[in-house]
Amino acid sequence: MTKRITLLGSTGSIGTQSLDVIRAQGYEVFGLSANRNADLLLRQIAEFHPKVVAVTDPAAAARVKSELDGMASPPRLLEGPQGLTELAAMPGAEILLNAVVGIAGLASSLAAVESGKDLALANKESLVTGGALVTEAVRRKGVHLLPVDSEHSAIFQCLQDPHSAKKLTKILLTASGGPFFGKTAEELKNVTAADALHHPNWSMGSKITIDSASLMNKGLELIEAVWLFGLPAEKVQIIVQRQSIIHSMVQFADHSILAQLGVPDMRIPIQYALTWPDRVEGPAPELDFATLGTLTFDLPDEETFCCLAAAKRAIALGGLVPTAVNGANEKAVELFLKGKIGFLDIGRFAQMAVDRFADATGSFTLEDVFACDAQARRMVEESV
Ligand code: NDP
Ligand code: MG
């Protein structure tokens, strides 16, 4: 059955892999979005013929506009962050895949759900910052929230039997450990962005690659798991699985455990989110047990990688505290990538955000989320 999809963040790592899946399945593309990469978006327009595109960066939008003017039947162009949200809300697609990076994806996740679309979510920051708002809207609108993040897809796949799912008692969230696994704080003092961008198992966008090196990614994923699967954070245990073959596991009341395995290839979880509840052939290779060798298991070092500890404290406090940690982290990662702060400063700012915003608990609106995000970013800027 053909599906009509709007794909936000189509020029990114998840975006381009999603288009591999869409191409292989022959799905129809209603909308695409980019921030800066006008050239790639133009090539995607030529191949997938979307009806609407959204470009957030003004210079890139101007460039796309000038190219579309000469085209025979060009897509409609929407501009700026409002254009992204408008595209997310437009009828014409039944499913929206959100592969934007950062809190910039939150408003469009909400707009997609409010317009009655199923939401295939790679943008974990939507749940970290607006988990209460997104999950409430999903319930109210009766739509499906389909995880794309590999660990959460694994958990979701292990919970397809509704009888067992009711008896879920623990989630074993696996982590690769990133490029700095086993290193001491002393050894991490002078690591550079180039060192941190060298992930052992996955090729991803720069922000999530730094998050994987600092273990903030696992902290964000812990919060994401709490919102997706409804277990308290204490029931989500993080296990380092260096080979990234076991993508996560679930434990039931009888202490039986189910795991989902496969090669580290994001096209598997992307495809599952788009074909669910069905499974079909896809472009990812099969796992070869003959050459696999050993699978190892370790615990993370939360003292050195204190981003993870900060995320745990944030979700325990609740309210806007996870938003503050996320905002501080987004700013810190941006500064680290520019060589303006050290690697260990990222964790220091995450901890500072929890301390500074520890009273911001309780219920909140979308406006409160954006205000808190701005404050947390300012806190980092003013401390550099
Ligand atoms: P990339 O940086 O590769 O891509 C990000 C996408 O978002 C690009 O299309 C980019 O546009 C767009 N974008 C960037 N900033 C903005 C903005 N301010 N407003 C609107 N659009 C913007 O990231 P990834 O694909 O790696 O990650 C995307 C999301 O998926 C993240 O939330 C990440 O945590 C999650 N994820 C990623 C995985 C991976 O393997 N990469 C695995 C699991 C989850 P442009 O390039 O045109 O500037
Ligand atoms: Mg993940």
XYZ file of C-alpha atoms and ligand atoms in Angstrom:
433
model
C 0.000 0.000 0.000
C 1.448 3.387 -0.902
C 1.833 5.922 1.861
C 2.144 9.679 1.640
C 4.914 11.001 3.826
C 6.155 14.385 4.909
C 9.838 14.183 5.872
C 11.277 17.030 7.926
C 15.069 17.339 7.999
C 15.397 15.468 4.685
C 18.948 16.789 4.104
C 20.355 15.254 7.302
C 21.763 11.830 8.165
C 18.375 10.368 9.146
C 16.679 12.368 6.383
C 18.784 10.905 3.563
C 18.535 7.364 4.977
C 14.761 7.848 5.214
C 14.710 8.734 1.529
C 16.602 5.459 0.826
C 13.741 3.612 2.529
C 11.069 5.729 0.812
C 12.722 5.099 -2.562
C 12.947 1.345 -1.921
C 9.279 1.162 -0.816
C 7.994 3.466 -3.552
C 6.206 5.758 -1.089
C 4.910 9.151 -2.151
C 6.572 12.257 -0.706
C 4.205 15.121 0.111
C 6.648 17.464 1.884
C 10.391 17.855 2.489
C 12.343 20.323 4.616
C 15.882 21.623 4.932
C 17.660 24.268 6.936
C 20.832 25.296 5.045
C 21.543 22.605 2.469
C 19.739 24.103 -0.544
C 21.708 22.072 -3.114
C 20.778 18.707 -1.650
C 17.148 19.763 -1.196
C 17.001 20.776 -4.865
C 18.303 17.344 -5.907
C 15.697 15.713 -3.642
C 12.951 17.867 -5.213
C 14.044 16.692 -8.668
C 13.889 13.037 -7.612
C 10.883 12.883 -5.263
C 8.615 15.687 -6.623
C 7.191 16.875 -3.291
C 4.123 19.153 -3.363
C 5.524 21.454 -0.654
C 8.998 22.205 0.725
C 9.977 24.209 3.795
C 13.365 25.917 4.156
C 14.140 27.530 7.512
C 17.416 29.356 6.800
C 16.666 32.648 4.932
C 19.700 32.512 2.595
C 18.983 28.886 1.650
C 15.289 29.729 1.150
C 16.240 32.549 -1.255
C 18.487 30.182 -3.211
C 15.788 27.489 -3.439
C 13.228 30.123 -4.489
C 15.386 31.342 -7.375
C 15.850 27.758 -8.651
C 12.152 26.888 -8.308
C 11.182 29.959 -10.353
C 12.655 28.291 -13.447
C 11.005 24.901 -12.852
C 8.018 23.510 -14.808
C 5.752 22.477 -11.895
C 7.632 23.550 -8.766
C 6.600 22.629 -5.222
C 5.147 25.336 -3.040
C 7.901 26.915 -0.889
C 7.343 27.765 2.788
C 9.985 29.716 4.677
C 11.298 30.088 8.209
C 10.432 28.126 11.363
C 6.733 28.983 10.815
C 6.939 27.422 7.367
C 8.235 24.197 8.913
C 5.320 24.068 11.365
C 2.857 24.934 8.612
C 4.152 22.080 6.444
C 3.875 19.662 9.394
C 0.201 20.576 9.816
C -0.780 20.345 6.116
C -3.120 17.588 4.986
C -1.692 15.572 2.114
C 0.417 13.153 4.176
C -0.823 10.594 6.689
C 2.537 10.231 8.413
C 5.198 12.772 9.331
C 8.770 11.645 9.870
C 10.555 14.237 11.975
C 14.341 14.082 11.422
C 15.114 17.681 12.360
C 17.871 18.026 14.963
C 17.268 19.751 18.298
C 14.384 21.583 19.917
C 13.815 23.196 16.477
C 11.724 20.062 15.778
C 9.328 20.351 18.722
C 6.686 22.707 17.275
C 6.390 20.650 14.085
C 6.034 17.369 16.036
C 3.119 18.931 17.893
C 1.639 20.429 14.711
C 1.754 17.028 12.983
C -0.033 15.297 15.856
C -2.625 18.082 16.222
C -3.406 17.732 12.513
C -4.132 14.021 13.025
C -0.981 12.534 11.487
C 0.968 9.612 12.821
C 4.368 10.804 14.018
C 7.500 8.792 13.207
C 9.975 10.424 15.543
C 13.741 10.603 15.172
C 13.825 14.052 16.789
C 14.263 12.842 20.390
C 14.534 16.449 21.596
C 10.748 16.769 20.953
C 10.115 14.289 23.767
C 12.924 15.485 26.024
C 11.605 19.052 26.029
C 7.908 18.585 25.278
C 7.241 14.976 26.312
C 4.170 15.872 28.378
C 2.695 18.014 25.577
C 3.429 15.565 22.745
C 2.180 12.432 24.545
C -0.975 14.234 25.735
C -1.696 15.362 22.149
C -1.038 11.830 20.804
C -3.574 10.398 23.285
C -6.154 13.113 22.595
C -5.894 12.808 18.804
C -5.684 8.993 18.801
C -2.664 8.935 16.466
C 0.412 6.689 16.602
C 3.796 7.759 17.945
C 6.378 5.552 16.208
C 9.957 5.624 17.488
C 12.791 5.892 14.942
C 15.681 6.076 17.419
C 17.226 2.581 17.154
C 17.015 1.757 20.870
C 13.401 2.870 21.144
C 12.477 1.053 17.965
C 14.063 -2.061 19.512
C 11.996 -1.659 22.687
C 8.864 -0.973 20.631
C 9.514 -4.098 18.527
C 9.909 -6.170 21.708
C 6.548 -4.885 23.003
C 4.342 -5.831 20.060
C 2.569 -8.579 22.007
C 0.002 -6.577 24.025
C -0.324 -9.229 26.751
C 3.402 -9.209 27.512
C 3.608 -5.442 27.099
C 1.300 -5.026 30.094
C 3.856 -6.951 32.185
C 6.877 -4.822 31.244
C 8.931 -4.223 34.386
C 12.301 -2.995 33.121
C 13.968 -1.563 30.042
C 17.618 -2.345 29.276
C 18.657 0.605 27.129
C 21.887 -0.186 25.320
C 24.656 2.321 24.586
C 27.714 1.979 22.367
C 29.769 3.977 24.862
C 30.994 6.218 22.047
C 34.594 6.995 21.033
C 35.734 7.813 24.595
C 34.532 4.687 26.414
C 36.907 3.813 29.282
C 38.695 7.173 29.273
C 39.294 9.166 32.456
C 38.381 12.839 32.978
C 42.089 13.639 32.814
C 42.337 12.004 29.373
C 39.237 13.868 28.159
C 40.437 17.341 29.116
C 41.978 18.179 25.768
C 40.022 16.070 23.275
C 38.930 17.993 20.184
C 35.747 18.084 18.131
C 37.540 15.971 15.478
C 38.289 13.269 18.106
C 34.686 13.325 19.324
C 33.261 13.164 15.802
C 34.874 9.764 15.301
C 32.085 7.362 16.330
C 33.027 3.644 16.334
C 29.736 2.192 14.984
C 27.407 4.830 13.549
C 27.740 7.654 11.028
C 25.401 10.439 12.165
C 24.909 14.218 12.233
C 27.495 16.222 14.196
C 25.263 17.148 17.156
C 24.198 13.580 17.995
C 27.769 12.347 17.443
C 29.031 14.741 20.123
C 26.089 13.709 22.324
C 27.166 10.081 21.870
C 30.720 10.926 22.921
C 29.540 12.760 26.064
C 26.795 10.161 26.804
C 24.272 13.016 26.729
C 22.659 11.068 23.905
C 21.964 8.222 26.329
C 20.632 10.701 28.884
C 18.263 12.160 26.270
C 17.270 8.624 25.261
C 16.504 7.678 28.863
C 14.070 10.616 29.017
C 12.703 9.649 25.591
C 12.107 6.073 26.843
C 10.244 7.294 29.925
C 7.800 9.262 27.729
C 7.403 6.540 25.099
C 6.976 3.512 27.334
C 5.644 4.925 30.617
C 8.128 3.316 33.018
C 9.785 5.467 35.687
C 13.433 6.386 35.004
C 14.646 4.019 37.786
C 13.305 1.118 35.717
C 15.451 2.026 32.721
C 18.942 0.571 33.072
C 21.708 1.681 30.747
C 24.030 -1.072 29.536
C 27.072 -0.446 27.368
C 26.994 -2.874 24.416
C 30.125 -1.847 22.529
C 29.290 -3.574 19.242
C 25.854 -1.908 18.810
C 24.308 -5.223 17.773
C 21.735 -5.512 20.568
C 19.705 -2.343 20.097
C 17.938 -2.664 23.487
C 16.042 -5.199 25.602
C 12.908 -5.424 27.722
C 12.294 -7.465 30.848
C 8.877 -8.731 31.969
C 7.366 -9.640 35.355
C 8.661 -13.229 35.087
C 12.244 -11.957 34.453
C 12.121 -13.153 30.872
C 14.028 -10.801 28.562
C 13.483 -9.993 24.884
C 16.093 -8.245 22.751
C 16.133 -6.843 19.231
C 19.331 -7.387 17.219
C 20.606 -6.347 13.827
C 23.450 -4.589 12.057
C 23.894 -0.951 13.110
C 21.951 0.505 10.171
C 19.329 3.184 10.845
C 17.353 2.142 7.783
C 15.971 -0.809 9.796
C 14.290 1.301 12.530
C 13.324 4.011 10.000
C 11.631 1.412 7.818
C 9.871 -0.259 10.753
C 8.375 3.102 11.801
C 7.049 3.574 8.254
C 5.759 0.029 7.640
C 4.530 -0.769 11.175
C 2.793 -3.007 12.047
C 3.951 -4.721 8.874
C 7.485 -5.941 8.083
C 8.780 -5.913 4.525
C 12.105 -6.463 2.758
C 14.455 -3.518 3.016
C 17.850 -2.153 1.942
C 19.793 -2.989 5.165
C 22.144 -6.036 5.107
C 21.581 -9.053 7.361
C 23.599 -9.697 10.510
C 26.261 -12.353 9.982
C 26.678 -14.402 13.167
C 29.624 -16.300 11.642
C 31.795 -13.175 11.749
C 30.175 -11.429 14.716
C 32.601 -12.620 17.415
C 31.791 -11.562 20.966
C 29.127 -9.348 22.439
C 30.292 -7.421 25.510
C 28.363 -5.727 28.315
C 29.549 -2.973 30.678
C 28.109 -0.275 32.896
C 28.546 3.398 31.971
C 30.871 5.635 33.999
C 28.449 8.345 35.115
C 31.008 10.239 37.159
C 33.245 10.982 34.179
C 30.366 11.205 31.716
C 28.275 13.422 33.958
C 25.842 14.428 31.180
C 24.121 11.117 31.846
C 23.883 11.859 35.576
C 22.504 15.341 34.779
C 19.800 13.880 32.514
C 18.807 11.397 35.241
C 18.475 14.174 37.804
C 16.501 16.233 35.269
C 13.865 13.588 34.560
C 13.556 12.805 38.282
C 12.787 16.492 38.936
C 10.519 16.710 35.885
C 8.778 19.871 34.674
C 11.054 22.088 32.621
C 14.313 20.724 34.047
C 14.921 18.364 31.077
C 14.287 21.323 28.737
C 16.935 23.336 30.585
C 19.476 20.518 30.327
C 18.682 20.054 26.641
C 19.013 23.766 25.896
C 22.303 24.043 27.795
C 23.581 20.990 25.946
C 22.564 22.264 22.491
C 24.400 25.541 23.141
C 27.423 23.789 24.661
C 27.725 21.358 21.732
C 27.565 24.262 19.282
C 30.385 26.037 21.182
C 32.443 22.837 21.453
C 32.144 22.219 17.690
C 33.461 25.760 17.130
C 36.398 25.059 19.467
C 35.220 27.666 21.994
C 34.845 25.364 25.020
C 36.396 22.072 26.120
C 34.733 18.662 25.978
C 34.298 18.426 29.751
C 32.577 21.819 29.813
C 29.563 20.196 28.138
C 28.898 18.062 31.227
C 29.645 20.987 33.528
C 26.953 23.071 31.777
C 24.455 20.216 31.869
C 24.936 19.907 35.640
C 24.735 23.678 36.017
C 21.396 23.685 34.169
C 19.922 21.135 36.584
C 21.109 23.147 39.599
C 19.923 26.468 38.157
C 16.480 25.245 37.015
C 15.794 22.714 39.800
C 12.687 24.647 40.901
C 11.119 24.693 37.421
C 8.976 21.624 38.118
C 5.225 21.220 37.556
C 3.091 21.650 34.448
C 4.010 23.969 31.570
C 2.960 25.308 28.162
C 4.825 25.302 24.849
C 5.704 28.975 25.398
C 7.240 28.038 28.787
C 9.389 25.408 27.046
C 10.780 27.924 24.554
C 11.376 30.526 27.289
C 13.249 27.975 29.434
C 15.304 26.836 26.429
C 16.333 30.443 25.713
C 17.278 31.010 29.366
C 19.395 27.856 29.513
C 21.241 28.846 26.317
C 21.851 32.328 27.766
C 23.193 30.750 30.967
C 25.810 28.883 28.921
C 26.739 31.913 26.793
C 27.190 34.087 29.863
C 29.375 31.476 31.596
C 31.878 31.070 28.743
P 21.729 16.053 10.933
O 22.460 17.188 11.514
O 22.438 15.136 10.013
O 20.432 16.592 10.158
C 19.576 17.515 10.767
C 18.478 17.943 9.805
O 17.726 18.998 10.420
C 19.004 18.518 8.498
O 18.049 18.286 7.496
C 19.103 20.005 8.796
O 19.035 20.834 7.637
C 17.868 20.196 9.657
N 17.970 21.312 10.589
C 19.055 21.691 11.309
N 18.779 22.754 12.086
C 17.479 23.064 11.827
C 16.612 24.086 12.298
N 17.022 25.009 13.182
N 15.349 24.122 11.828
C 14.918 23.204 10.923
N 15.695 22.219 10.446
C 16.962 22.140 10.898
O 21.088 15.248 12.160
P 20.733 13.690 12.253
O 20.033 13.261 11.032
O 21.909 12.937 12.722
O 19.704 13.695 13.471
C 18.367 14.133 13.343
C 17.584 13.742 14.588
O 17.529 12.310 14.661
C 18.241 14.210 15.894
O 17.232 14.541 16.819
C 18.989 12.966 16.368
O 19.140 12.938 17.761
C 18.070 11.857 15.889
N 18.735 10.569 15.664
C 19.745 10.482 14.752
C 20.390 9.265 14.513
C 21.428 9.106 13.455
O 21.890 8.013 13.213
N 21.847 10.177 12.775
C 20.036 8.071 15.290
C 18.938 8.269 16.199
C 18.329 9.484 16.377
P 20.362 21.230 6.734
O 21.218 20.015 6.688
O 19.715 21.547 5.410
O 21.003 22.406 7.343
Mg 19.765 6.039 19.597
